[in-house]
């Protein structure tokens, strides 16, 4: 290669770098910044920060928790929907749990680590999507004083799932059960009282609790619907997180479920609280896109302003 050709090639590459730097490193950011200054977009570009007394208390676009230092729901506040973003509502870790409808079997915790004082998550426990929904529904039901039962959930708030073990025909179909295990209900370790599974008998075979370390995947996995109503009192957005984990809204149905608790905690009537809910409810975008929703932060701030807690 001639020296002159080498120079021309490097000069062309340098010009391309300079042009792309100007376009993508200077011009494009300036255009985006300029668009963000347009009235109607500026507030969103700045994060839609809400201030009270000159201090930021949250964002209209990002959900947050209304709990005490131990993670318990503050009774005077409406609660947001669950979040799987980081440790909860973390904008730097936006995302869902990535668990799908086939996630119905929990990963059990190591009982030895639990006995040593470890938290279930640190002992290897990982809840399935089904158990997460069941547990959330039970907790919300207890908080709001309603029936938190759901189909395919045990009374203890875990997925009602059996592993049915027995001989199979050449096509893999179960001929008859010889052993049945409630795989999401681990046997109590070191307890004088044996664990009682949610179902005592399945097709004539007694149901056992799950023992740590045993492989139950050899059995047929059977979810049990149970006797819970087809339409639970606890709505879906109260027990599942959004795709981003940052949803600042809840459904009107979930808001209505919380009215009685919030009214009692603040010493006002339910109708007064419902009026605040209506003030902060938006309809579908453009009248037909999406569903009606209630902004939790703005609702709680209005309640603090109108009906502050008495010290």
Coordinates of C-alpha atoms in Angstrom, one line a residue, residues 35-36 71 133 245 248 278 293:
X35 CA -37.6 19.4 22.7
X36 CA -37.7 18.7 26.4
X71 CA -41.8 -2.5 55.6
X133 CA -49.5 -13.8 44.1
X245 CA -41.9 -2.1 38.6
X248 CA -47.3 5.1 40.0
X278 CA -62.1 10.8 42.3
X293 CA -56.2 4.7 37.0

